[in-house]
Short mmCIF file of C-alpha atoms in Angstrom, two decimals:
data_model
loop_
_atom_site.label_atom_id
_atom_site.label_comp_id
_atom_site.label_asym_id
_atom_site.label_seq_id
_atom_site.Cartn_x
_atom_site.Cartn_y
_atom_site.Cartn_z
CA MET A 1 30.94 -8.67 -40.00
CA ARG A 2 32.44 -11.90 -40.95
CA ASN A 3 32.09 -11.12 -44.55
CA VAL A 4 33.64 -7.53 -44.06
CA VAL A 5 36.52 -8.73 -42.43
CA GLN A 6 37.09 -11.88 -44.94
CA GLN A 7 36.89 -9.58 -47.77
CA ARG A 8 39.57 -7.25 -46.45
CA VAL A 9 41.65 -10.40 -45.67
CA ASP A 10 41.23 -11.64 -49.21
CA HIS A 11 42.44 -8.44 -50.58
CA TRP A 12 45.43 -8.13 -48.39
CA ARG A 13 48.67 -7.77 -50.29
CA GLY A 14 51.66 -9.78 -49.03
CA HIS A 15 51.56 -12.44 -46.41
CA LYS A 16 48.20 -12.50 -44.86
CA SER A 17 49.53 -12.83 -41.32
CA PHE A 18 50.72 -9.12 -41.55
CA ALA A 19 47.04 -8.16 -41.26
CA TRP A 20 46.90 -9.44 -37.73
CA ALA A 21 50.61 -9.29 -36.63
CA GLY A 22 52.41 -6.15 -37.84
CA GLU A 23 49.93 -4.11 -39.43
CA CYS A 24 46.77 -4.81 -37.43
CA GLY A 25 46.03 -1.14 -36.89
CA ILE A 26 45.89 -0.40 -40.79
CA PHE A 27 43.71 -3.46 -41.18
CA ALA A 28 41.47 -2.61 -38.37
CA ASP A 29 40.88 0.74 -39.65
CA TYR A 30 40.03 -0.54 -43.18
CA VAL A 31 37.61 -2.99 -41.56
CA PHE A 32 36.16 -0.33 -39.44
CA HIS A 33 35.54 2.12 -42.37
CA ASP A 34 33.93 -0.81 -44.50
CA ALA A 35 31.72 -1.93 -41.77
CA ARG A 36 30.64 1.64 -41.25
CA ALA A 37 29.97 2.04 -44.97
CA LYS A 38 27.65 -0.87 -44.62
CA GLY A 39 25.78 0.65 -41.71
CA LEU A 40 27.20 -1.47 -38.98
CA SER A 41 28.02 0.25 -35.64
CA ALA A 42 31.55 -1.34 -35.43
CA GLN A 43 34.08 0.33 -33.06
CA LEU A 44 38.02 -0.03 -32.67
CA ASP A 45 39.53 -1.28 -29.60
CA SER A 46 43.22 -1.82 -28.66
CA PHE A 47 45.95 -2.87 -26.30
CA ASP A 48 48.72 -0.34 -26.10
CA ASP A 49 51.52 -1.77 -24.18
CA ASP A 50 49.28 -3.11 -21.67
CA LEU A 51 46.21 -5.34 -21.15
CA ASP A 52 44.02 -2.30 -20.91
CA CYS A 53 41.18 -1.96 -23.39
CA TRP A 54 37.60 -0.74 -23.24
CA SER A 55 36.29 -4.16 -23.94
CA ARG A 56 35.65 -6.80 -20.91
CA VAL A 57 38.50 -9.23 -21.01
CA THR A 58 38.63 -12.56 -19.32
CA PRO A 59 42.05 -13.90 -18.45
CA PRO A 60 43.32 -17.10 -19.97
CA PRO A 61 42.76 -20.25 -17.73
CA GLY A 62 45.31 -20.54 -14.96
CA VAL A 63 46.15 -16.84 -14.59
CA THR A 64 44.59 -13.57 -13.57
CA VAL A 65 45.05 -10.24 -15.47
CA PRO A 66 47.07 -8.85 -12.35
CA GLN A 67 49.47 -12.02 -12.44
CA LEU A 68 50.08 -11.24 -16.25
CA ARG A 69 50.67 -7.55 -15.44
CA GLU A 70 52.94 -8.51 -12.79
CA LEU A 71 55.11 -10.85 -15.05
CA GLY A 72 55.29 -7.92 -17.41
CA LEU A 73 53.45 -9.14 -20.32
CA SER A 74 52.37 -6.42 -22.72
CA LEU A 75 50.47 -6.30 -25.96
CA ASN A 76 50.03 -3.90 -28.91
CA HIS A 77 47.09 -4.94 -31.06
CA VAL A 78 44.12 -3.31 -32.76
CA TRP A 79 40.88 -4.86 -33.63
CA VAL A 80 37.15 -4.16 -34.43
CA VAL A 81 34.36 -4.85 -32.01
CA LEU A 82 30.72 -5.39 -33.09
CA ASP A 83 27.92 -6.35 -30.77
CA SER A 84 30.64 -7.55 -28.15
CA ARG A 85 32.42 -9.79 -30.64
CA HIS A 86 36.18 -8.99 -31.44
CA TYR A 87 37.36 -9.33 -35.17
CA ASP A 88 40.72 -9.27 -36.63
CA ALA A 89 42.38 -10.75 -39.77
CA ALA A 90 43.20 -14.01 -37.96
CA SER A 91 39.62 -14.18 -36.42
CA PRO A 92 37.09 -13.25 -39.22
CA ALA A 93 34.24 -15.02 -37.37
CA GLY A 94 35.16 -13.04 -34.17
CA VAL A 95 35.67 -14.22 -30.54
CA ASP A 96 34.09 -13.38 -27.39
CA ASN A 97 37.14 -12.34 -25.50
CA PRO A 98 39.83 -10.15 -26.78
CA LEU A 99 42.44 -12.11 -25.19
CA ASP A 100 41.38 -15.01 -27.39
CA LEU A 101 42.64 -13.19 -30.38
CA LEU A 102 45.43 -15.10 -31.98
CA CYS A 103 47.79 -12.10 -31.68
CA ALA A 104 47.14 -12.00 -27.72
CA ARG A 105 47.75 -15.79 -27.60
CA LEU A 106 50.87 -15.60 -29.42
CA SER A 107 52.21 -12.76 -27.56
CA PHE A 108 51.45 -14.18 -24.15
CA VAL A 109 53.22 -17.55 -25.17
CA GLU A 110 56.37 -15.72 -26.52
CA GLU A 111 56.58 -13.51 -23.46
CA LEU A 112 56.06 -16.35 -21.01
CA ARG A 113 58.59 -18.39 -22.94
CA ARG A 114 61.24 -15.55 -22.16
CA LYS A 115 60.07 -14.41 -18.69
CA SER A 116 58.47 -17.53 -16.94
CA PRO A 117 59.24 -20.71 -18.80
CA ASP A 118 58.37 -22.86 -15.97
CA LEU A 119 54.86 -21.20 -15.65
CA LEU A 120 54.41 -21.83 -19.37
CA ARG A 121 55.15 -25.39 -18.96
CA CYS A 122 52.80 -25.74 -16.14
CA LEU A 123 49.87 -23.97 -18.02
CA THR A 124 50.46 -26.04 -21.28
CA ARG A 125 50.26 -29.25 -19.07
CA GLN A 126 47.17 -28.17 -17.57
CA PHE A 127 45.04 -26.12 -20.20
CA ASP A 128 44.15 -26.76 -23.69
CA TRP A 129 43.92 -23.00 -24.38
CA TRP A 130 47.86 -22.68 -23.70
CA ARG A 131 48.70 -25.86 -25.53
CA THR A 132 46.98 -24.76 -28.79
CA ALA A 133 48.31 -21.15 -28.15
CA GLU A 134 51.83 -22.46 -27.89
CA ALA A 135 51.28 -24.83 -31.10
CA SER A 136 50.17 -21.71 -33.04
CA GLU A 137 53.09 -19.73 -31.71
CA LEU A 138 55.52 -22.19 -32.96
CA GLU A 139 53.83 -22.44 -36.29
CA PHE A 140 53.97 -18.63 -36.55
CA GLN A 141 57.93 -18.65 -35.89
CA ALA A 142 58.20 -21.28 -38.66
CA ILE A 143 56.77 -18.79 -41.37
CA PHE A 144 58.52 -15.86 -40.03
CA LYS A 145 61.38 -15.70 -42.45
CA THR A 146 59.19 -16.36 -45.47
CA ARG A 147 56.58 -13.84 -44.32
CA ASP A 148 59.00 -11.19 -44.15
CA ALA A 149 59.96 -11.86 -47.79
CA GLN A 150 56.46 -11.39 -48.86
CA TYR A 151 55.73 -7.97 -47.32
CA GLU A 152 53.96 -5.54 -49.39
CA GLU A 153 52.55 -2.22 -48.21
CA ASN A 154 48.93 -2.12 -48.01
#
């Protein structure tokens, strides 16, 4: 599956981050069909303005899924699942938990920064998961303007 995802990333036009943040549904659909053409029993999964999906989720350290919902954290993302691993353009090797996909991590940091900055500070002090997510979110924000200039339809 890793090769299927990586090949699609390699052929993605425009800034590669659009494949996992902005056009994840298109990317996941391509990967899904590529995987099925190779005989893999891949499935699509998604978050649609909520933290519900058919895959099992484990909350990030220091919080529960009900707490995330109470804070009003929402997420829109589509990815491919094969053998309980979750794949998108930012995670071609796959992850065990859909909330470990980079898009989810960045979304949580961005929303907590707006809705509960004190909680985010506490979580980043205590947990490496949140520290690395925050660092990745800051890197993503730094490329945002140049990324938009590199948009190409896929």
